[in-house]
Amino acid sequence: MPPAISLTEHASGEAMAGAIADRAAACIRAALETRGEAVIAVSGGSTPKPVYEDLSSRPLDWSRVTVVLVDERWVEPDQAGSNERFVRDNLIRDKAACARLIGLKTPGDTPRDGLEAARARLAALSRPFDLVLLGLGPDGHTASWFPHAEGLNEALQPDGPRVTAIDARPSAVTGALTRRITLTRAAFNGAGAVWIFFAGADKREAWEAACRDGDIEDMPVRALLRDPDIHLEAHWAP
Ligand code: 6PG
């Protein structure tokens, strides 16, 4: 079992958002300076909103930054619930308005119908991610790696495709949006930094449970916690 992941505890959600935005800006700046471009993968949901709002105001050469969705609900980009809409509204704005955004929602009635087109979008990306920003669900999911979901096995393969389709078991966490498309564990190979951040007592309990023994399928974030090749950095706020 790899060493326990250290959890940085922040005084407040605001403090956590500022700290992550600071570090993310530094990560992007370093990639721009060393490689002339930066490619980051970002999650949807709701927790990242203040992080993205802050990050979008940072004076970086955003014209050389590519932002990729970590996962997506199978809804159109202009519809409620769309992660692409959430990221476009909160990150691809202000100074970051000129960043390139690569969404995962493609034409097709189901994620599996749209999978080939989504994979083609990622195939155009030449390098590993410089930064991956992940959230955590109270059920122990991250990205769209939901417990016991159809497609979860492929999502967790480090040597499989970089995108896969997910059909999650309906729960209070998924709501009606059980059809998803997600980056897989393989998409994180070679990533410069992989950070997970979450807030509240329920997610702290989920984190503590995920850090204990148990099946990965029960709490799929465990796949990252137990992976010696992923140096996960974790952040929490009350
Ligand atoms: C999504 C996200 C998902 C998210 C967690 C936490 O599609 O919902 O990508 O993986 O990161 O569910 O979501 P909250 O930040 O809304 O709690």
PDB file of C-alpha atoms and ligand atoms in Angstrom:
ATOM      1  CA  MET A   1       0.000   0.000   0.000  1.00  0.00           C
ATOM      2  CA  PRO A   2       1.609   3.340  -0.943  1.00  0.00           C
ATOM      3  CA  PRO A   3       2.097   5.843   1.889  1.00  0.00           C
ATOM      4  CA  ALA A   4      -0.997   7.633   3.127  1.00  0.00           C
ATOM      5  CA  ILE A   5      -1.819  10.703   1.107  1.00  0.00           C
ATOM      6  CA  SER A   6      -1.281  13.879   3.123  1.00  0.00           C
ATOM      7  CA  LEU A   7      -4.379  16.045   3.358  1.00  0.00           C
ATOM      8  CA  THR A   8      -3.927  19.806   3.510  1.00  0.00           C
ATOM      9  CA  GLU A   9      -6.616  21.306   5.734  1.00  0.00           C
ATOM     10  CA  HIS A  10      -7.573  24.909   4.915  1.00  0.00           C
ATOM     11  CA  ALA A  11      -9.236  27.333   7.318  1.00  0.00           C
ATOM     12  CA  SER A  12     -12.112  28.014   4.922  1.00  0.00           C
ATOM     13  CA  GLY A  13     -13.380  27.342   1.420  1.00  0.00           C
ATOM     14  CA  GLU A  14     -12.178  30.799   0.440  1.00  0.00           C
ATOM     15  CA  ALA A  15      -8.672  30.074   1.721  1.00  0.00           C
ATOM     16  CA  MET A  16      -8.607  26.755  -0.122  1.00  0.00           C
ATOM     17  CA  ALA A  17      -9.795  28.334  -3.369  1.00  0.00           C
ATOM     18  CA  GLY A  18      -7.114  31.033  -3.163  1.00  0.00           C
ATOM     19  CA  ALA A  19      -4.371  28.547  -2.373  1.00  0.00           C
ATOM     20  CA  ILE A  20      -5.318  26.231  -5.229  1.00  0.00           C
ATOM     21  CA  ALA A  21      -5.667  29.111  -7.688  1.00  0.00           C
ATOM     22  CA  ASP A  22      -2.211  30.375  -6.634  1.00  0.00           C
ATOM     23  CA  ARG A  23      -0.638  26.959  -7.142  1.00  0.00           C
ATOM     24  CA  ALA A  24      -2.507  26.274 -10.376  1.00  0.00           C
ATOM     25  CA  ALA A  25      -1.376  29.615 -11.818  1.00  0.00           C
ATOM     26  CA  ALA A  26       2.220  28.797 -10.877  1.00  0.00           C
ATOM     27  CA  CYS A  27       1.901  25.357 -12.484  1.00  0.00           C
ATOM     28  CA  ILE A  28       0.515  26.821 -15.711  1.00  0.00           C
ATOM     29  CA  ARG A  29       3.166  29.557 -15.766  1.00  0.00           C
ATOM     30  CA  ALA A  30       5.941  26.974 -15.350  1.00  0.00           C
ATOM     31  CA  ALA A  31       4.582  24.889 -18.247  1.00  0.00           C
ATOM     32  CA  LEU A  32       4.342  27.977 -20.457  1.00  0.00           C
ATOM     33  CA  GLU A  33       7.915  28.923 -19.632  1.00  0.00           C
ATOM     34  CA  THR A  34       9.385  25.468 -20.133  1.00  0.00           C
ATOM     35  CA  ARG A  35       7.241  24.120 -22.956  1.00  0.00           C
ATOM     36  CA  GLY A  36       5.542  27.103 -24.493  1.00  0.00           C
ATOM     37  CA  GLU A  37       2.104  25.655 -23.787  1.00  0.00           C
ATOM     38  CA  ALA A  38       0.041  24.306 -20.916  1.00  0.00           C
ATOM     39  CA  VAL A  39      -2.628  21.598 -20.938  1.00  0.00           C
ATOM     40  CA  ILE A  40      -4.825  21.203 -17.870  1.00  0.00           C
ATOM     41  CA  ALA A  41      -7.780  18.951 -17.069  1.00  0.00           C
ATOM     42  CA  VAL A  42     -10.531  20.387 -14.881  1.00  0.00           C
ATOM     43  CA  SER A  43     -13.579  18.944 -13.154  1.00  0.00           C
ATOM     44  CA  GLY A  44     -17.114  20.224 -13.089  1.00  0.00           C
ATOM     45  CA  GLY A  45     -19.545  20.005 -10.228  1.00  0.00           C
ATOM     46  CA  SER A  46     -19.716  23.061  -7.954  1.00  0.00           C
ATOM     47  CA  THR A  47     -16.779  23.121  -5.532  1.00  0.00           C
ATOM     48  CA  PRO A  48     -14.302  24.454  -8.104  1.00  0.00           C
ATOM     49  CA  LYS A  49     -16.349  27.606  -8.854  1.00  0.00           C
ATOM     50  CA  PRO A  50     -14.303  30.016  -6.664  1.00  0.00           C
ATOM     51  CA  VAL A  51     -11.062  28.414  -7.795  1.00  0.00           C
ATOM     52  CA  TYR A  52     -11.913  28.937 -11.462  1.00  0.00           C
ATOM     53  CA  GLU A  53     -13.184  32.473 -10.914  1.00  0.00           C
ATOM     54  CA  ASP A  54      -9.920  33.391  -9.177  1.00  0.00           C
ATOM     55  CA  LEU A  55      -7.723  31.541 -11.681  1.00  0.00           C
ATOM     56  CA  SER A  56      -9.432  33.214 -14.649  1.00  0.00           C
ATOM     57  CA  SER A  57      -8.250  36.594 -13.346  1.00  0.00           C
ATOM     58  CA  ARG A  58      -4.575  35.619 -13.288  1.00  0.00           C
ATOM     59  CA  PRO A  59      -2.300  37.368 -15.849  1.00  0.00           C
ATOM     60  CA  LEU A  60      -1.095  34.336 -17.787  1.00  0.00           C
ATOM     61  CA  ASP A  61      -0.674  33.842 -21.542  1.00  0.00           C
ATOM     62  CA  TRP A  62      -3.982  32.010 -21.723  1.00  0.00           C
ATOM     63  CA  SER A  63      -3.799  31.938 -25.534  1.00  0.00           C
ATOM     64  CA  ARG A  64      -1.343  29.061 -25.087  1.00  0.00           C
ATOM     65  CA  VAL A  65      -3.405  27.178 -22.515  1.00  0.00           C
ATOM     66  CA  THR A  66      -5.690  24.250 -23.336  1.00  0.00           C
ATOM     67  CA  VAL A  67      -8.386  23.314 -20.828  1.00  0.00           C
ATOM     68  CA  VAL A  68      -9.892  19.833 -21.064  1.00  0.00           C
ATOM     69  CA  LEU A  69     -12.960  18.586 -19.178  1.00  0.00           C
ATOM     70  CA  VAL A  70     -12.259  15.723 -16.779  1.00  0.00           C
ATOM     71  CA  ASP A  71     -15.780  14.435 -17.277  1.00  0.00           C
ATOM     72  CA  GLU A  72     -19.194  15.369 -18.576  1.00  0.00           C
ATOM     73  CA  ARG A  73     -22.798  14.632 -18.042  1.00  0.00           C
ATOM     74  CA  TRP A  74     -24.465  13.647 -21.329  1.00  0.00           C
ATOM     75  CA  VAL A  75     -26.252  16.975 -21.801  1.00  0.00           C
ATOM     76  CA  GLU A  76     -25.710  19.697 -24.383  1.00  0.00           C
ATOM     77  CA  PRO A  77     -23.091  22.323 -23.495  1.00  0.00           C
ATOM     78  CA  ASP A  78     -25.751  25.018 -23.175  1.00  0.00           C
ATOM     79  CA  GLN A  79     -27.970  23.024 -20.826  1.00  0.00           C
ATOM     80  CA  ALA A  80     -28.168  23.027 -17.062  1.00  0.00           C
ATOM     81  CA  GLY A  81     -25.937  20.384 -15.555  1.00  0.00           C
ATOM     82  CA  SER A  82     -23.298  20.674 -18.265  1.00  0.00           C
ATOM     83  CA  ASN A  83     -19.763  20.674 -16.871  1.00  0.00           C
ATOM     84  CA  GLU A  84     -18.585  22.352 -20.052  1.00  0.00           C
ATOM     85  CA  ARG A  85     -21.059  25.181 -19.417  1.00  0.00           C
ATOM     86  CA  PHE A  86     -19.872  25.392 -15.791  1.00  0.00           C
ATOM     87  CA  VAL A  87     -16.207  25.625 -16.829  1.00  0.00           C
ATOM     88  CA  ARG A  88     -16.970  28.065 -19.667  1.00  0.00           C
ATOM     89  CA  ASP A  89     -18.944  30.310 -17.317  1.00  0.00           C
ATOM     90  CA  ASN A  90     -16.438  30.278 -14.465  1.00  0.00           C
ATOM     91  CA  LEU A  91     -12.989  29.710 -15.962  1.00  0.00           C
ATOM     92  CA  ILE A  92     -13.033  30.597 -19.686  1.00  0.00           C
ATOM     93  CA  ARG A  93     -13.710  34.274 -18.854  1.00  0.00           C
ATOM     94  CA  ASP A  94     -11.856  37.434 -17.837  1.00  0.00           C
ATOM     95  CA  LYS A  95      -8.150  37.026 -18.693  1.00  0.00           C
ATOM     96  CA  ALA A  96      -8.670  33.323 -19.500  1.00  0.00           C
ATOM     97  CA  ALA A  97     -11.379  33.999 -22.086  1.00  0.00           C
ATOM     98  CA  CYS A  98      -8.950  33.165 -24.905  1.00  0.00           C
ATOM     99  CA  ALA A  99      -7.976  29.753 -23.533  1.00  0.00           C
ATOM    100  CA  ARG A 100      -8.887  26.753 -25.711  1.00  0.00           C
ATOM    101  CA  LEU A 101     -11.610  24.611 -24.131  1.00  0.00           C
ATOM    102  CA  ILE A 102     -12.033  20.990 -25.141  1.00  0.00           C
ATOM    103  CA  GLY A 103     -15.366  19.560 -24.047  1.00  0.00           C
ATOM    104  CA  LEU A 104     -16.317  15.899 -23.971  1.00  0.00           C
ATOM    105  CA  LYS A 105     -19.958  16.176 -25.043  1.00  0.00           C
ATOM    106  CA  THR A 106     -20.018  15.159 -28.702  1.00  0.00           C
ATOM    107  CA  PRO A 107     -22.910  14.349 -31.072  1.00  0.00           C
ATOM    108  CA  GLY A 108     -24.721  11.140 -30.211  1.00  0.00           C
ATOM    109  CA  ASP A 109     -27.689   9.923 -28.220  1.00  0.00           C
ATOM    110  CA  THR A 110     -25.464   8.225 -25.659  1.00  0.00           C
ATOM    111  CA  PRO A 111     -21.889   8.621 -24.388  1.00  0.00           C
ATOM    112  CA  ARG A 112     -20.941   5.413 -26.166  1.00  0.00           C
ATOM    113  CA  ASP A 113     -22.285   6.853 -29.439  1.00  0.00           C
ATOM    114  CA  GLY A 114     -20.118   9.932 -28.918  1.00  0.00           C
ATOM    115  CA  LEU A 115     -17.041   8.164 -27.579  1.00  0.00           C
ATOM    116  CA  GLU A 116     -15.059   7.938 -30.823  1.00  0.00           C
ATOM    117  CA  ALA A 117     -15.401  11.668 -31.452  1.00  0.00           C
ATOM    118  CA  ALA A 118     -14.396  12.459 -27.867  1.00  0.00           C
ATOM    119  CA  ARG A 119     -11.346  10.212 -28.138  1.00  0.00           C
ATOM    120  CA  ALA A 120     -10.394  11.982 -31.391  1.00  0.00           C
ATOM    121  CA  ARG A 121     -10.467  15.309 -29.565  1.00  0.00           C
ATOM    122  CA  LEU A 122      -7.998  14.044 -26.984  1.00  0.00           C
ATOM    123  CA  ALA A 123      -5.835  12.319 -29.596  1.00  0.00           C
ATOM    124  CA  ALA A 124      -4.996  15.811 -30.872  1.00  0.00           C
ATOM    125  CA  LEU A 125      -3.357  16.590 -27.506  1.00  0.00           C
ATOM    126  CA  SER A 126       0.312  15.846 -27.827  1.00  0.00           C
ATOM    127  CA  ARG A 127       1.385  15.704 -24.213  1.00  0.00           C
ATOM    128  CA  PRO A 128       0.446  14.624 -20.711  1.00  0.00           C
ATOM    129  CA  PHE A 129      -1.536  17.060 -18.589  1.00  0.00           C
ATOM    130  CA  ASP A 130       0.462  19.610 -16.674  1.00  0.00           C
ATOM    131  CA  LEU A 131      -2.262  19.694 -14.047  1.00  0.00           C
ATOM    132  CA  VAL A 132      -5.391  17.676 -13.262  1.00  0.00           C
ATOM    133  CA  LEU A 133      -7.995  19.147 -10.888  1.00  0.00           C
ATOM    134  CA  LEU A 134     -10.374  16.605  -9.379  1.00  0.00           C
ATOM    135  CA  GLY A 135     -13.353  16.757  -7.053  1.00  0.00           C
ATOM    136  CA  LEU A 136     -14.675  14.135  -4.673  1.00  0.00           C
ATOM    137  CA  GLY A 137     -18.213  12.926  -4.245  1.00  0.00           C
ATOM    138  CA  PRO A 138     -19.638  11.812  -0.884  1.00  0.00           C
ATOM    139  CA  ASP A 139     -19.890   8.326  -2.407  1.00  0.00           C
ATOM    140  CA  GLY A 140     -16.155   8.232  -3.055  1.00  0.00           C
ATOM    141  CA  HIS A 141     -16.315   8.933  -6.790  1.00  0.00           C
ATOM    142  CA  THR A 142     -13.989  11.260  -8.629  1.00  0.00           C
ATOM    143  CA  ALA A 143     -14.262  12.281 -12.272  1.00  0.00           C
ATOM    144  CA  SER A 144     -17.217  10.147 -13.348  1.00  0.00           C
ATOM    145  CA  TRP A 145     -15.795   7.032 -11.776  1.00  0.00           C
ATOM    146  CA  PHE A 146     -18.947   6.168  -9.887  1.00  0.00           C
ATOM    147  CA  PRO A 147     -19.216   3.111  -7.609  1.00  0.00           C
ATOM    148  CA  HIS A 148     -20.044  -0.078  -9.520  1.00  0.00           C
ATOM    149  CA  ALA A 149     -20.826   1.919 -12.659  1.00  0.00           C
ATOM    150  CA  GLU A 150     -20.952   0.294 -16.073  1.00  0.00           C
ATOM    151  CA  GLY A 151     -17.646   1.294 -17.680  1.00  0.00           C
ATOM    152  CA  LEU A 152     -15.813   1.711 -14.367  1.00  0.00           C
ATOM    153  CA  ASN A 153     -13.366  -1.122 -15.036  1.00  0.00           C
ATOM    154  CA  GLU A 154     -12.180   0.504 -18.262  1.00  0.00           C
ATOM    155  CA  ALA A 155     -12.062   3.901 -16.547  1.00  0.00           C
ATOM    156  CA  LEU A 156      -9.577   2.581 -13.977  1.00  0.00           C
ATOM    157  CA  GLN A 157      -7.143   0.941 -16.404  1.00  0.00           C
ATOM    158  CA  PRO A 158      -3.762   2.742 -16.483  1.00  0.00           C
ATOM    159  CA  ASP A 159      -3.034   1.333 -19.945  1.00  0.00           C
ATOM    160  CA  GLY A 160      -6.451   1.604 -21.564  1.00  0.00           C
ATOM    161  CA  PRO A 161      -8.144   4.345 -23.588  1.00  0.00           C
ATOM    162  CA  ARG A 162      -8.025   7.894 -22.225  1.00  0.00           C
ATOM    163  CA  VAL A 163     -11.783   8.424 -22.441  1.00  0.00           C
ATOM    164  CA  THR A 164     -14.658   6.087 -21.720  1.00  0.00           C
ATOM    165  CA  ALA A 165     -18.421   6.008 -21.345  1.00  0.00           C
ATOM    166  CA  ILE A 166     -20.021   5.569 -17.944  1.00  0.00           C
ATOM    167  CA  ASP A 167     -23.514   4.459 -17.039  1.00  0.00           C
ATOM    168  CA  ALA A 168     -23.717   5.145 -13.309  1.00  0.00           C
ATOM    169  CA  ARG A 169     -26.103   3.471 -10.931  1.00  0.00           C
ATOM    170  CA  PRO A 170     -28.756   6.072 -10.054  1.00  0.00           C
ATOM    171  CA  SER A 171     -28.145   7.605  -6.625  1.00  0.00           C
ATOM    172  CA  ALA A 172     -28.660  10.795  -4.684  1.00  0.00           C
ATOM    173  CA  VAL A 173     -25.207  11.827  -5.944  1.00  0.00           C
ATOM    174  CA  THR A 174     -25.796  11.179  -9.653  1.00  0.00           C
ATOM    175  CA  GLY A 175     -29.343  12.439  -9.702  1.00  0.00           C
ATOM    176  CA  ALA A 176     -30.863  11.860 -13.129  1.00  0.00           C
ATOM    177  CA  LEU A 177     -27.508  12.437 -14.853  1.00  0.00           C
ATOM    178  CA  THR A 178     -26.310   8.844 -14.844  1.00  0.00           C
ATOM    179  CA  ARG A 179     -24.986   8.856 -18.417  1.00  0.00           C
ATOM    180  CA  ARG A 180     -21.476  10.262 -18.379  1.00  0.00           C
ATOM    181  CA  ILE A 181     -18.280  10.420 -20.349  1.00  0.00           C
ATOM    182  CA  THR A 182     -15.020  10.617 -18.466  1.00  0.00           C
ATOM    183  CA  LEU A 183     -11.267  10.762 -18.669  1.00  0.00           C
ATOM    184  CA  THR A 184      -9.802   7.524 -17.460  1.00  0.00           C
ATOM    185  CA  ARG A 185      -6.864   6.689 -15.225  1.00  0.00           C
ATOM    186  CA  ALA A 186      -4.800   6.268 -18.448  1.00  0.00           C
ATOM    187  CA  ALA A 187      -5.438   9.920 -19.268  1.00  0.00           C
ATOM    188  CA  PHE A 188      -3.525  10.867 -16.120  1.00  0.00           C
ATOM    189  CA  ASN A 189      -0.340   9.034 -17.128  1.00  0.00           C
ATOM    190  CA  GLY A 190       2.622  11.379 -16.931  1.00  0.00           C
ATOM    191  CA  ALA A 191       0.566  14.223 -15.469  1.00  0.00           C
ATOM    192  CA  GLY A 192       2.741  16.867 -13.809  1.00  0.00           C
ATOM    193  CA  ALA A 193       0.326  17.273 -10.891  1.00  0.00           C
ATOM    194  CA  VAL A 194      -2.944  15.650  -9.833  1.00  0.00           C
ATOM    195  CA  TRP A 195      -4.862  17.492  -7.110  1.00  0.00           C
ATOM    196  CA  ILE A 196      -8.143  16.599  -5.481  1.00  0.00           C
ATOM    197  CA  PHE A 197     -10.031  19.145  -3.400  1.00  0.00           C
ATOM    198  CA  PHE A 198     -13.299  18.989  -1.524  1.00  0.00           C
ATOM    199  CA  ALA A 199     -15.186  20.633   1.301  1.00  0.00           C
ATOM    200  CA  GLY A 200     -17.543  19.781   4.131  1.00  0.00           C
ATOM    201  CA  ALA A 201     -17.888  17.098   6.763  1.00  0.00           C
ATOM    202  CA  ASP A 202     -19.577  14.547   4.511  1.00  0.00           C
ATOM    203  CA  LYS A 203     -16.747  14.562   2.008  1.00  0.00           C
ATOM    204  CA  ARG A 204     -14.162  14.496   4.762  1.00  0.00           C
ATOM    205  CA  GLU A 205     -15.806  11.324   6.043  1.00  0.00           C
ATOM    206  CA  ALA A 206     -15.811   9.923   2.510  1.00  0.00           C
ATOM    207  CA  TRP A 207     -12.110  10.738   2.217  1.00  0.00           C
ATOM    208  CA  GLU A 208     -11.267   9.038   5.521  1.00  0.00           C
ATOM    209  CA  ALA A 209     -13.287   5.971   4.476  1.00  0.00           C
ATOM    210  CA  ALA A 210     -11.594   5.879   1.073  1.00  0.00           C
ATOM    211  CA  CYS A 211      -8.204   5.939   2.798  1.00  0.00           C
ATOM    212  CA  ARG A 212      -9.104   2.794   4.704  1.00  0.00           C
ATOM    213  CA  ASP A 213      -9.207  -0.763   3.373  1.00  0.00           C
ATOM    214  CA  GLY A 214     -12.082  -1.660   1.090  1.00  0.00           C
ATOM    215  CA  ASP A 215     -12.960  -2.419  -2.492  1.00  0.00           C
ATOM    216  CA  ILE A 216     -12.050   0.104  -5.164  1.00  0.00           C
ATOM    217  CA  GLU A 217     -15.427  -0.444  -6.822  1.00  0.00           C
ATOM    218  CA  ASP A 218     -17.118   0.723  -3.631  1.00  0.00           C
ATOM    219  CA  MET A 219     -15.126   4.003  -3.586  1.00  0.00           C
ATOM    220  CA  PRO A 220     -13.334   4.439  -6.930  1.00  0.00           C
ATOM    221  CA  VAL A 221     -11.149   7.332  -5.733  1.00  0.00           C
ATOM    222  CA  ARG A 222      -9.234   4.522  -4.014  1.00  0.00           C
ATOM    223  CA  ALA A 223      -7.751   3.687  -7.437  1.00  0.00           C
ATOM    224  CA  LEU A 224      -5.790   6.943  -7.225  1.00  0.00           C
ATOM    225  CA  LEU A 225      -5.002   6.650  -3.517  1.00  0.00           C
ATOM    226  CA  ARG A 226      -3.422   3.244  -4.077  1.00  0.00           C
ATOM    227  CA  ASP A 227      -1.623   3.991  -7.329  1.00  0.00           C
ATOM    228  CA  PRO A 228       2.151   4.350  -6.811  1.00  0.00           C
ATOM    229  CA  ASP A 229       2.420   6.227 -10.111  1.00  0.00           C
ATOM    230  CA  ILE A 230      -0.056   8.946  -9.144  1.00  0.00           C
ATOM    231  CA  HIS A 231       1.311  11.429  -6.615  1.00  0.00           C
ATOM    232  CA  LEU A 232      -2.061  12.743  -5.539  1.00  0.00           C
ATOM    233  CA  GLU A 233      -2.240  15.967  -3.558  1.00  0.00           C
ATOM    234  CA  ALA A 234      -5.363  16.414  -1.441  1.00  0.00           C
ATOM    235  CA  HIS A 235      -7.019  19.556  -0.049  1.00  0.00           C
ATOM    236  CA  TRP A 236      -9.995  19.996   2.268  1.00  0.00           C
ATOM    237  CA  ALA A 237     -11.945  22.886   3.739  1.00  0.00           C
ATOM    238  CA  PRO A 238     -14.711  22.810   6.401  1.00  0.00           C
TER     239      PRO A 238
HETATM  240  C1  6PG B   1     -19.223  16.051 -11.911  1.00  0.00           C
HETATM  241  C2  6PG B   1     -17.793  16.218 -11.480  1.00  0.00           C
HETATM  242  C3  6PG B   1     -17.571  15.326 -10.301  1.00  0.00           C
HETATM  243  C4  6PG B   1     -17.327  16.261  -9.154  1.00  0.00           C
HETATM  244  C5  6PG B   1     -17.724  15.644  -7.854  1.00  0.00           C
HETATM  245  C6  6PG B   1     -17.796  16.724  -6.775  1.00  0.00           C
HETATM  246  O1  6PG B   1     -19.504  15.784 -13.088  1.00  0.00           O
HETATM  247  O2  6PG B   1     -20.061  16.225 -11.015  1.00  0.00           O
HETATM  248  O3  6PG B   1     -16.855  16.218 -12.379  1.00  0.00           O
HETATM  249  O4  6PG B   1     -16.576  14.379 -10.366  1.00  0.00           O
HETATM  250  O5  6PG B   1     -15.969  16.656  -9.133  1.00  0.00           O
HETATM  251  O6  6PG B   1     -19.015  15.071  -8.015  1.00  0.00           O
HETATM  252  O7  6PG B   1     -18.784  17.618  -7.180  1.00  0.00           O
HETATM  253  P1  6PG B   1     -19.118  18.918  -6.295  1.00  0.00           P
HETATM  254  O8  6PG B   1     -17.916  19.792  -6.383  1.00  0.00           O
HETATM  255  O9  6PG B   1     -20.338  19.509  -6.944  1.00  0.00           O
HETATM  256  O10 6PG B   1     -19.381  18.430  -4.890  1.00  0.00           O
END
